[in-house]
Short mmCIF file of C-alpha atoms in Angstrom, two decimals:
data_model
loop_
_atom_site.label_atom_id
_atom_site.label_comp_id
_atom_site.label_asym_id
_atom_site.label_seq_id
_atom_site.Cartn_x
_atom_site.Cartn_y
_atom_site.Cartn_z
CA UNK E 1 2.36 21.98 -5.90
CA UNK E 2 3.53 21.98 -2.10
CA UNK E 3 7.65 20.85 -1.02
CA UNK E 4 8.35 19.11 1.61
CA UNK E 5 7.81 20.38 5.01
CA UNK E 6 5.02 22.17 4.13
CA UNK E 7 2.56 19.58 5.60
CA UNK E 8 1.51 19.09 2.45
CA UNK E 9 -0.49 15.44 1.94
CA UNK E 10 -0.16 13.34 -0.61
CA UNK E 11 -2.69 12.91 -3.12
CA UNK E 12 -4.02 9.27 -2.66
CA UNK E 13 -4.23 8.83 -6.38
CA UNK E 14 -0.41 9.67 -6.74
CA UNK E 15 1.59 6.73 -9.00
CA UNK E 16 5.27 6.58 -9.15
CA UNK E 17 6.56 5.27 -12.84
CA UNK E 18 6.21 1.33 -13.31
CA UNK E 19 4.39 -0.07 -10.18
CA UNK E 20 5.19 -3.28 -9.99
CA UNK E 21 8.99 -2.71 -10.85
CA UNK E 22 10.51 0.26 -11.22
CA UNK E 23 13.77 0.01 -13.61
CA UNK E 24 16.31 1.88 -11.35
CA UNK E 25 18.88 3.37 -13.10
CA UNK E 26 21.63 5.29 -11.62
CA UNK E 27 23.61 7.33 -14.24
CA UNK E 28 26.07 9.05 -12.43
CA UNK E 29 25.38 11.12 -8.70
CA UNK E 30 23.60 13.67 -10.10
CA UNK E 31 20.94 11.56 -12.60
CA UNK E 32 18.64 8.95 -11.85
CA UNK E 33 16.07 7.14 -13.89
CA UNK E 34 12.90 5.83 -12.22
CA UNK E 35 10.81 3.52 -14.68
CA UNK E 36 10.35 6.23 -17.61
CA UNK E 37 11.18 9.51 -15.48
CA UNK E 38 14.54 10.95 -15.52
CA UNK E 39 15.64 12.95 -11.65
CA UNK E 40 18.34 15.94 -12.77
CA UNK E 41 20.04 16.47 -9.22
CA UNK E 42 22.61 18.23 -10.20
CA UNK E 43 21.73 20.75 -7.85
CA UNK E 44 21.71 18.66 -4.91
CA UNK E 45 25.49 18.88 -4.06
CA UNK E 46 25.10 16.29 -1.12
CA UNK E 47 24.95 12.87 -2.58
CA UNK E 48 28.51 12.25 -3.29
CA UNK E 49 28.19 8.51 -4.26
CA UNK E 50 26.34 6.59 -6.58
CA UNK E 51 25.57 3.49 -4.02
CA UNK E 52 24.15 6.67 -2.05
CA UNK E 53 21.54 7.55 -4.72
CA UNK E 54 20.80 3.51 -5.47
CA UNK E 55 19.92 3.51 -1.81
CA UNK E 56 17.53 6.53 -2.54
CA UNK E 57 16.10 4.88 -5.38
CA UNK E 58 15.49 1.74 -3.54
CA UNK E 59 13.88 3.91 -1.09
CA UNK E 60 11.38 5.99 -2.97
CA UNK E 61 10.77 2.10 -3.94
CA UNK E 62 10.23 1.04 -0.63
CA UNK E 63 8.01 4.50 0.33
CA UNK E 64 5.65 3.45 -2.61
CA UNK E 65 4.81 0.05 -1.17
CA UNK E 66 4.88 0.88 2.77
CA UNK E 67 3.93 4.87 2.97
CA UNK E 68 2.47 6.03 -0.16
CA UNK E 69 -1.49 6.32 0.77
CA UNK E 70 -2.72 9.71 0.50
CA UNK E 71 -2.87 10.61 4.11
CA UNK E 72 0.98 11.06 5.07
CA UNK E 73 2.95 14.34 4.63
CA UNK E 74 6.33 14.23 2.61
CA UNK E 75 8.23 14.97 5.71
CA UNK E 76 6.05 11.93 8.01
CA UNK E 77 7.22 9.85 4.71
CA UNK E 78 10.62 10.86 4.83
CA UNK E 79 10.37 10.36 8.62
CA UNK E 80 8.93 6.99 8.90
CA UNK E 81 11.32 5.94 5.99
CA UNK E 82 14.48 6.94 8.33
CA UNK E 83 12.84 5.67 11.67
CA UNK E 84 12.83 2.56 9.85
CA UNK E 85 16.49 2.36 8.22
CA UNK E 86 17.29 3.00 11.91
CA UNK E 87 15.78 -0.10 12.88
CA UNK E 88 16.67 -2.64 9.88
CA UNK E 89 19.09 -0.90 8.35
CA UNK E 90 19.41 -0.74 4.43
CA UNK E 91 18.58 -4.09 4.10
CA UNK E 92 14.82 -3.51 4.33
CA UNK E 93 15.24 -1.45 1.28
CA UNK E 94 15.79 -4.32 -1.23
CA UNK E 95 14.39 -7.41 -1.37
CA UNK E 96 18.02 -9.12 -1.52
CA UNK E 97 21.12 -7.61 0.25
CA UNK E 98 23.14 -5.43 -1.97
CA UNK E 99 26.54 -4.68 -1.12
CA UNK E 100 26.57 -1.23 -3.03
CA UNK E 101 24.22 0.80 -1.22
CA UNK E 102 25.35 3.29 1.15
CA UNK E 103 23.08 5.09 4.13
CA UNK E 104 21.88 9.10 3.10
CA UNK E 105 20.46 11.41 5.37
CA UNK E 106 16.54 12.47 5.80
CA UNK E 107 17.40 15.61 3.29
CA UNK E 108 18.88 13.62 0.37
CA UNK E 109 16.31 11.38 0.48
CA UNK E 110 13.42 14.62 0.48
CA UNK E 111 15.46 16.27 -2.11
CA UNK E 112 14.59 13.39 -4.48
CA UNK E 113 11.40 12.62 -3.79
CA UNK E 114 10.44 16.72 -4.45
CA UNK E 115 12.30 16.41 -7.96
CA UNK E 116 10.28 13.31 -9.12
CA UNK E 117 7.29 15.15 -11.51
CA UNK E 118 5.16 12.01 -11.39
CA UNK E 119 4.41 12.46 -7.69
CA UNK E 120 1.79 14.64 -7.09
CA UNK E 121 1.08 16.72 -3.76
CA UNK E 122 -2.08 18.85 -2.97
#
């Protein structure tokens, strides 16, 4: 299984938890649970807020319905994913406003996505 960076694609058959809609649950800022998966990251010391990790979870959302198609990298995912948060701002993240997310950086948001077991890279 490749990490991010490594120009590693993802497989096209790869499923997050719960297509249509995930449950997001944010524990505290070092658990989150995705449909039936729980993400430890306790060893990601960076996120320092829960609305920072809801904004991750909405985002790992958002990559599974824009980016998630088998011939994209992690790091063109993460990329495209930021390019766009540039643009729109959180916002495009949910399909409501929420007033308790808060903006992560590209690294957070990688860190995540490499602890979630159901996605799957060649």
């Amino acid at each position: 299984m490749g990490r991010w960076g490594d120009g590693e694609d993802l497989e096209s058959d790869a499923q997050l938890p719960e297509i249509r809609s995930p449950k997001l649950k944010v524990r505290n800022v070092d658990e989150l649970v995705f449909g039936s998966e729980e993400v430890d990251l306790s060893a990601v010391e960076q996120i320092v807020d829960v609305g920072q990790l809801r904004a991750i979870g909405s985002a790992i959302t958002y990559i599974q319905q824009h980016y998630l198609n088998g011939r994209r990298t992690v790091a063109e995912i993460v990329d495209s994913v930021m390019a766009d948060l540039a643009a729109s701002k959180l916002d495009i993240l949910t399909e409501y406003p929420q007033g308790d997310l808060m903006m992560f950086r590209s690294f957070e948001l990688a860190a995540v996505v490499n602890r979630l077991r159901s996605l799957e890279i060649r």
